[in-house]
Coordinates of C-alpha atoms and ligand atoms in Angstrom, one line a residue:
M751 CA -25.3 -11.6 1.3
A752 CA -23.9 -13.7 -1.6
A753 CA -22.3 -10.6 -3.2
A754 CA -19.5 -10.4 -0.6
V755 CA -18.1 -13.8 -1.6
V756 CA -14.3 -13.3 -2.0
D757 CA -12.2 -15.6 -4.1
E758 CA -9.1 -16.2 -2.1
S759 CA -7.1 -17.4 -5.1
R760 CA -6.9 -13.9 -6.5
H761 CA -4.5 -12.9 -3.8
V762 CA -1.7 -14.1 -6.1
S763 CA 0.1 -11.6 -8.4
G764 CA 0.3 -12.3 -12.1
R765 CA 3.9 -13.3 -12.1
A766 CA 3.4 -15.8 -9.2
R767 CA 0.3 -17.3 -11.0
G768 CA 1.8 -17.4 -14.5
G769 CA 5.4 -18.4 -14.1
G770 CA 5.1 -21.8 -12.6
Q771 CA 7.9 -20.7 -10.4
I772 CA 7.8 -21.5 -6.6
A773 CA 6.9 -18.4 -4.5
D774 CA 9.2 -17.1 -2.1
V775 CA 6.7 -16.9 0.6
R776 CA 3.4 -18.7 0.6
I777 CA 0.8 -18.1 3.4
E778 CA -1.9 -20.5 3.2
G779 CA -5.1 -20.0 5.3
V780 CA -3.1 -18.4 8.2
T781 CA -4.9 -17.2 11.3
K782 CA -3.2 -15.7 14.3
E783 CA -5.1 -15.2 17.6
F784 CA -3.8 -13.5 20.6
G785 CA -6.3 -14.5 23.3
P786 CA -9.6 -13.0 22.0
V787 CA -7.9 -10.8 19.3
T788 CA -7.7 -12.1 15.9
A789 CA -4.7 -10.3 14.5
V790 CA -4.6 -12.2 11.2
D791 CA -7.7 -13.8 9.8
Q792 CA -7.5 -16.7 7.3
M793 CA -4.8 -15.1 5.1
T794 CA -3.8 -16.6 1.9
L795 CA -1.0 -14.9 -0.1
E796 CA 1.7 -15.8 -2.5
I797 CA 4.8 -13.6 -2.7
A798 CA 6.7 -13.8 -6.0
S799 CA 10.5 -13.8 -6.2
G800 CA 12.2 -10.4 -6.8
E801 CA 9.2 -8.1 -6.4
F802 CA 8.6 -5.3 -4.0
Y803 CA 5.5 -6.1 -1.8
S804 CA 3.9 -3.9 0.6
L805 CA 1.5 -4.7 3.3
L806 CA -0.7 -1.6 3.6
G807 CA -3.3 -0.9 6.2
P808 CA -4.3 1.1 9.2
S809 CA -2.6 0.5 12.6
G810 CA -3.7 -2.7 14.2
C811 CA -4.7 -4.5 11.0
G812 CA -2.2 -7.3 11.5
K813 CA 0.8 -6.2 9.3
T814 CA 3.5 -6.6 11.9
T815 CA 2.0 -10.0 13.0
T816 CA 2.0 -11.2 9.5
L817 CA 5.8 -10.2 9.1
R818 CA 6.6 -11.8 12.4
M819 CA 5.0 -15.0 11.3
I820 CA 7.0 -15.0 8.1
A821 CA 10.2 -14.3 10.1
G822 CA 9.4 -17.1 12.5
F823 CA 9.0 -14.9 15.8
E824 CA 5.3 -15.9 16.0
Q825 CA 3.6 -19.2 15.2
P826 CA 0.3 -19.2 13.2
T827 CA -2.8 -20.4 15.3
A828 CA -3.9 -22.1 12.1
G829 CA -2.7 -22.5 8.6
E830 CA 0.7 -22.8 7.1
I831 CA 3.6 -20.7 5.9
F832 CA 6.0 -22.0 3.2
L833 CA 9.4 -20.4 2.3
A834 CA 10.7 -21.4 -1.1
G835 CA 8.1 -24.2 -1.2
S836 CA 8.9 -25.7 2.1
P837 CA 6.7 -25.6 5.2
V838 CA 8.5 -23.8 8.0
A839 CA 6.4 -24.6 11.1
G840 CA 8.8 -25.0 13.9
V841 CA 11.8 -23.7 12.0
P842 CA 13.5 -21.0 14.2
P843 CA 14.0 -17.5 12.9
Y844 CA 17.8 -17.8 12.4
K845 CA 17.2 -20.9 10.2
R846 CA 15.0 -19.1 7.8
N847 CA 16.4 -17.4 4.9
V848 CA 14.8 -14.1 5.6
N849 CA 15.9 -11.1 7.5
T850 CA 14.0 -8.3 9.2
V851 CA 14.5 -4.4 9.4
F852 CA 12.6 -3.0 12.2
Q853 CA 11.5 0.7 12.7
H854 CA 13.3 0.7 16.0
Y855 CA 16.3 -1.1 14.8
A856 CA 18.9 -1.6 17.5
L857 CA 22.4 -1.0 16.4
F858 CA 25.0 -2.0 18.9
P859 CA 26.5 1.1 20.5
H860 CA 29.8 -0.5 21.5
M861 CA 30.5 -1.7 17.9
D862 CA 31.7 0.3 14.9
V863 CA 29.6 0.3 11.6
A864 CA 31.5 -2.7 10.1
Q865 CA 31.2 -4.7 13.3
N866 CA 27.4 -4.0 13.4
V867 CA 26.9 -5.1 9.9
G868 CA 29.0 -8.2 10.2
Y869 CA 27.5 -9.4 13.4
G870 CA 25.2 -12.0 11.9
L871 CA 28.1 -13.4 9.9
R872 CA 30.3 -13.8 13.1
Q873 CA 27.4 -15.6 14.8
R874 CA 27.4 -18.0 11.9
G875 CA 31.2 -18.4 12.2
S876 CA 32.1 -16.9 8.9
P877 CA 35.9 -16.6 8.3
K878 CA 37.3 -13.1 8.9
A879 CA 38.2 -12.5 5.3
E880 CA 34.8 -13.4 4.1
E881 CA 33.2 -11.1 6.7
A882 CA 35.3 -8.2 5.6
R883 CA 34.4 -8.8 1.9
R884 CA 30.6 -9.2 2.5
V885 CA 30.5 -6.2 5.0
G886 CA 32.3 -4.2 2.3
E887 CA 29.7 -5.2 -0.3
A888 CA 26.8 -4.5 2.0
L889 CA 28.1 -1.0 2.8
D890 CA 28.6 -0.3 -0.8
L891 CA 25.0 -1.2 -1.5
V892 CA 23.7 1.2 1.0
R893 CA 26.2 3.9 0.0
L894 CA 28.3 3.8 3.1
S895 CA 31.6 2.7 1.9
G896 CA 34.3 4.3 3.9
Y897 CA 32.0 4.4 7.1
G898 CA 33.1 1.0 8.5
T899 CA 35.2 2.4 11.3
R900 CA 32.7 5.0 12.4
R901 CA 30.7 4.8 15.6
T902 CA 27.0 4.3 14.9
W903 CA 26.0 7.2 17.2
E904 CA 28.1 9.6 15.1
L905 CA 25.7 8.9 12.2
S906 CA 22.5 10.7 11.2
G907 CA 19.2 8.9 11.6
G908 CA 19.1 8.1 7.8
Q909 CA 22.5 6.7 7.8
Q910 CA 22.0 4.5 10.9
Q911 CA 18.9 3.1 9.1
R912 CA 21.2 2.2 6.1
V913 CA 23.5 0.5 8.6
A914 CA 20.5 -1.6 9.8
L915 CA 19.7 -2.3 6.1
A916 CA 23.3 -3.4 5.4
R917 CA 23.2 -5.6 8.5
A918 CA 20.1 -7.3 7.2
L919 CA 21.5 -7.6 3.6
V920 CA 24.9 -9.0 4.5
N921 CA 24.0 -12.7 4.4
H922 CA 22.0 -12.5 1.3
P923 CA 18.6 -13.3 2.5
T924 CA 16.0 -14.6 -0.1
V925 CA 13.3 -12.2 1.5
L926 CA 13.8 -9.0 3.3
L927 CA 11.1 -8.1 5.7
L928 CA 10.9 -4.3 6.5
D929 CA 8.5 -3.1 9.3
E930 CA 7.9 0.6 8.9
P931 CA 11.6 1.2 8.6
L932 CA 11.3 4.9 7.7
G933 CA 8.7 5.8 10.4
A934 CA 11.1 7.7 12.5
L935 CA 12.5 9.9 9.9
D936 CA 11.3 13.2 8.8
L937 CA 9.3 13.7 5.8
K938 CA 12.0 14.8 3.4
L939 CA 14.4 12.2 4.3
R940 CA 11.7 9.5 4.3
K941 CA 10.9 10.5 0.6
E942 CA 14.5 10.3 -0.3
M943 CA 14.9 6.9 1.4
Q944 CA 11.8 5.5 -0.3
L945 CA 13.4 6.1 -3.7
E946 CA 16.7 4.7 -2.6
L947 CA 15.1 1.6 -1.0
K948 CA 13.1 1.1 -4.3
A949 CA 16.4 1.4 -6.4
L950 CA 18.3 -0.9 -3.9
Q951 CA 15.6 -3.6 -4.2
R952 CA 15.8 -3.4 -8.0
E953 CA 19.6 -3.6 -7.8
V954 CA 19.9 -6.6 -5.5
G955 CA 16.8 -8.4 -6.8
I956 CA 15.8 -9.7 -3.4
T957 CA 12.1 -10.0 -2.5
F958 CA 11.0 -7.1 -0.2
V959 CA 8.0 -7.4 2.0
Y960 CA 7.4 -3.8 3.3
V961 CA 5.0 -2.9 6.0
T962 CA 3.5 0.6 6.1
H963 CA 0.4 2.4 6.9
D964 CA 1.2 5.2 4.6
Q965 CA -0.7 4.8 1.2
E966 CA 1.6 7.3 -0.6
E967 CA 4.6 5.4 0.5
A968 CA 3.2 2.0 -0.8
L969 CA 2.1 3.7 -4.1
T970 CA 5.7 5.1 -4.5
M971 CA 7.5 1.9 -3.9
S972 CA 5.6 -1.2 -4.5
D973 CA 5.1 -3.6 -7.5
V974 CA 2.4 -5.2 -5.6
I975 CA 0.3 -3.7 -2.6
V976 CA -1.6 -5.9 -0.3
V977 CA -4.4 -3.9 1.4
M978 CA -5.2 -5.2 4.7
N979 CA -8.1 -4.4 7.3
H980 CA -9.0 -6.2 10.4
G981 CA -6.5 -9.1 9.7
R982 CA -7.9 -9.7 6.3
I983 CA -6.7 -9.0 2.8
Q984 CA -9.0 -6.4 1.2
Q985 CA -7.3 -6.3 -2.3
L986 CA -3.9 -7.2 -3.9
G987 CA -2.6 -5.4 -7.0
G988 CA -0.3 -2.9 -8.5
P989 CA -0.6 0.8 -7.4
T990 CA -2.6 1.7 -10.7
E991 CA -5.0 -1.2 -10.3
L992 CA -5.8 -0.3 -6.7
Y993 CA -6.3 3.4 -7.4
E994 CA -8.3 2.9 -10.6
R995 CA -10.2 -0.2 -9.5
P996 CA -10.6 -0.4 -5.7
V997 CA -12.9 -3.5 -5.0
N998 CA -14.6 -2.0 -2.0
L999 CA -15.2 1.1 0.0
F1000 CA -12.4 0.6 2.4
V1001 CA -9.8 0.3 -0.3
S1002 CA -11.2 3.3 -2.2
N1003 CA -11.1 5.4 1.0
F1004 CA -7.7 4.1 2.1
I1005 CA -5.9 4.7 -1.2
G1006 CA -6.6 8.3 -2.3
V1007 CA -9.7 10.3 -1.9
S1008 CA -13.1 9.4 -3.3
N1009 CA -16.6 10.8 -3.4
P1010 CA -18.8 8.1 -2.0
M1011 CA -22.6 8.1 -2.8
P1012 CA -24.6 5.2 -1.3
G1013 CA -27.4 3.7 -3.3
R1014 CA -29.0 0.5 -4.6
V1015 CA -28.6 -1.6 -7.9
M1016 CA -31.4 -0.9 -10.3
E1017 CA -30.2 -2.7 -13.3
I1018 CA -27.4 -5.1 -14.1
G1019 CA -25.8 -4.4 -17.5
P1020 CA -23.2 -6.2 -19.7
D1021 CA -19.3 -6.3 -18.7
H1022 CA -20.0 -5.8 -15.0
S1023 CA -21.8 -2.6 -15.5
A1024 CA -24.9 -1.6 -13.6
V1025 CA -27.2 1.3 -13.1
V1026 CA -27.5 2.5 -9.4
E1027 CA -29.9 4.8 -7.9
T1028 CA -28.4 6.8 -5.1
D1029 CA -30.2 7.5 -1.9
R1030 CA -30.3 11.1 -3.0
G1031 CA -32.0 10.2 -6.3
L1032 CA -29.3 10.2 -8.9
R1033 CA -29.3 7.5 -11.4
L1034 CA -25.8 6.5 -12.3
R1035 CA -24.4 4.0 -14.8
G1036 CA -20.9 2.6 -13.7
T1037 CA -18.7 -0.5 -13.4
I1038 CA -18.8 -3.0 -10.6
T1039 CA -15.1 -3.0 -9.8
D1040 CA -14.7 -6.3 -8.1
P1041 CA -14.7 -9.0 -10.8
A1042 CA -15.5 -11.6 -8.0
V1043 CA -18.9 -10.3 -6.9
R1044 CA -22.3 -10.3 -8.7
P1045 CA -24.7 -8.1 -6.8
G1046 CA -28.5 -8.6 -7.4
I1047 CA -31.1 -6.0 -8.0
G1048 CA -31.7 -4.0 -4.8
T1049 CA -28.2 -4.7 -3.4
S1050 CA -26.8 -1.8 -1.3
V1051 CA -23.6 -0.4 -3.0
T1052 CA -21.6 2.7 -3.1
V1053 CA -20.8 4.7 -6.2
A1054 CA -17.4 6.4 -5.9
T1055 CA -15.7 8.9 -8.1
R1056 CA -12.1 10.2 -7.9
P1057 CA -11.9 14.0 -7.4
E1058 CA -9.6 14.5 -10.5
R1059 CA -12.4 13.0 -12.7
L1060 CA -14.8 15.7 -11.9
T1061 CA -14.9 19.1 -13.2
V1062 CA -16.5 22.3 -12.0
L1063 CA -18.3 24.6 -14.5
P1064 CA -19.2 28.1 -13.4
G1065 CA -22.8 29.3 -13.5
E1066 CA -25.9 27.9 -14.8
A1067 CA -26.1 28.8 -18.5
R1068 CA -23.7 26.3 -20.4
E1069 CA -23.4 23.6 -22.9
P1070 CA -25.7 20.7 -22.1
A1071 CA -24.1 17.5 -21.0
A1072 CA -22.9 15.0 -23.7
P1073 CA -24.2 11.5 -23.5
G1074 CA -22.7 9.6 -20.7
E1075 CA -22.0 12.8 -18.8
V1076 CA -23.5 13.6 -15.3
D1077 CA -24.4 17.1 -14.1
V1078 CA -24.9 17.9 -10.6
P1079 CA -25.7 21.6 -9.6
G1080 CA -24.2 22.9 -6.4
R1081 CA -22.5 25.8 -4.7
I1082 CA -18.7 26.2 -4.1
H1083 CA -18.2 25.8 -0.4
Q1084 CA -14.4 26.0 -0.4
G1085 CA -11.5 26.3 -2.8
T1086 CA -8.0 25.5 -1.8
Y1087 CA -5.0 26.2 -3.7
L1088 CA -2.5 23.3 -3.4
G1089 CA 0.2 24.4 -5.6
D1090 CA 0.0 21.9 -8.4
Q1091 CA -3.8 21.5 -7.9
T1092 CA -6.8 23.4 -6.7
E1093 CA -9.3 21.5 -4.7
Y1094 CA -13.0 22.5 -4.6
R1095 CA -15.5 21.3 -2.2
V1096 CA -18.9 21.8 -3.7
T1097 CA -22.1 21.3 -1.7
T1098 CA -24.9 19.7 -3.7
D1099 CA -28.4 18.3 -3.1
L1100 CA -28.0 15.4 -5.3
A1101 CA -24.6 14.1 -4.4
G1102 CA -23.8 15.6 -0.9
E1103 CA -20.4 17.3 -0.7
L1104 CA -18.2 16.6 -3.7
I1105 CA -14.5 17.1 -3.8
V1106 CA -13.2 18.1 -7.1
R1107 CA -9.5 18.5 -8.1
R1108 CA -8.1 20.5 -10.9
Q1109 CA -4.6 20.3 -12.1
N1110 CA -3.2 23.8 -12.2
A1111 CA -1.6 24.2 -15.6
A1112 CA -1.1 27.4 -17.5
G1113 CA -4.4 28.7 -19.0
V1114 CA -6.4 25.5 -18.9
G1115 CA -8.7 23.6 -16.4
T1116 CA -12.1 23.9 -15.0
G1117 CA -13.5 26.1 -12.4
E1118 CA -11.5 29.1 -13.6
G1119 CA -12.5 32.2 -11.7
V1120 CA -15.1 30.5 -9.3
G1121 CA -15.0 31.0 -5.6
P1122 CA -16.8 30.4 -2.3
G1123 CA -20.5 30.8 -2.7
D1124 CA -20.7 30.7 -6.5
P1125 CA -23.2 28.5 -8.2
V1126 CA -21.6 25.8 -10.3
V1127 CA -22.3 22.5 -12.0
V1128 CA -20.1 19.5 -11.3
R1129 CA -19.7 17.3 -14.4
W1130 CA -18.2 14.0 -14.9
H1131 CA -18.4 11.1 -17.3
E1132 CA -20.0 7.9 -16.1
E1133 CA -16.9 6.1 -16.9
A1134 CA -15.6 7.5 -13.7
N1135 CA -18.4 5.8 -11.5
L1136 CA -16.9 2.9 -9.6
I1137 CA -19.6 0.7 -8.1
L1138 CA -18.4 -0.7 -4.9
V1139 CA -20.1 -3.7 -3.2
G1140 CA -19.3 -3.9 0.6
Ligands
ADP1130 N1 1.8 -10.1 21.3 C1 0.7 -9.7 21.2 N2 -0.3 -9.8 22.2 C2 -1.6 -9.5 22.2 N3 -2.1 -8.8 21.1 C3 -1.3 -8.5 20.1 C4 0.1 -8.9 20.2 N4 0.6 -8.5 19.0 C5 -0.3 -7.9 18.2 N5 -1.5 -8.0 19.0 C6 -2.7 -7.4 18.5 O1 -3.0 -7.9 17.1 C7 -3.6 -6.9 16.4 C8 -2.6 -6.7 15.2 O2 -1.5 -6.1 15.5 P1 -0.2 -5.7 14.6 O3 0.0 -6.9 13.7 O4 0.8 -5.1 15.4 O5 -1.0 -4.6 13.7 P2 -0.2 -3.6 12.7 O6 1.2 -3.9 12.5 O7 -0.9 -3.6 11.4 O8 -0.3 -2.2 13.4 C9 -3.8 -5.7 17.2 O9 -5.1 -5.7 17.7 C10 -2.8 -5.9 18.3 O10 -3.1 -5.2 19.4
MG1131 MG1 3.0 -2.7 13.0

């Protein structure tokens, strides 16, 4: 199907494309096979200097393998990786100006905090005075000044993770690679560390490539998110772009929640708009989100809407819909109070089950006073219709 053609050159963020500066990391048509498994499949990606990148995708989609190839622990089966513009095939990890923080960071139990942090510098034969100065700076950065003589096993999980971070930052790498570094921490601590890591990245200005399977984490921290599935880049963009304009069904389901309605293209309009007839018989006008695809009449697509773009109106007697609005009658199946929001699940004939989210603000909102079993109308503006091809 011609509609699924993907333009690989768009996997370059605005700054990398515009500035004429050399990317910190360039991955050029890289494939990595482990026997019959293709872990990374023809990946092309440029990582611009000083930005926070996340590789986001489900378990097994090739995130760690990508990171290990950048670090030099794995060699690509095909394609090439460039660091600061130079090809690095055959360059061993310790000669690359990148460092890695793993989820299961191994601190040396027989060394104190400062000795752990200075380990890499000693390996490189740095003078004692320089080691002490750099270790001090690195511990400052991760807010552990004064902890130098502590034993690592006396520290909390969060503090140990910061020691691992300081150890990776101590020799000023150009790029820091982080592989699910907060995975072992509990939720509250993880949230704190997310904000700290983001602040730290801003402060040191080092390029971060952060691997996570947690979409919320990626949205919180990243300048650029690279969404991966089955070893392939699905979409690259800022958090808002990915949420507002997911280019396919995978991205729209992986980032946030959406209401998918399968159908076929009936008309193609201007500015990448189209009219879709859904399998259940709704005619919906919307925007084709992927600028790189041009579906023909009859192409199978999915129309997706975000739950917060939908409203629930009680009963049947009500104002008629304004031009461009869509009304779908249904019945409340479930209402869940979520603190800041209320989520309604509405059973409809025309659109299947629709998830609607209402912000709980004093005295306003839709769906006031409706509960399970009540007849309602779900209304939204066609601007909310995202047409996803593939
Ligand atoms: N050393 C290896 N030997 C064989 N298969 C591997 C190896 N490393 C990774 N894989 C496979 O490659 C795929 C991608 O793995 P990985 O990069 O670890 O994914 P992720 O980090 O996104 O969870 C998986 O199917 C995994 O089983
Ligand atoms: Mg992994």
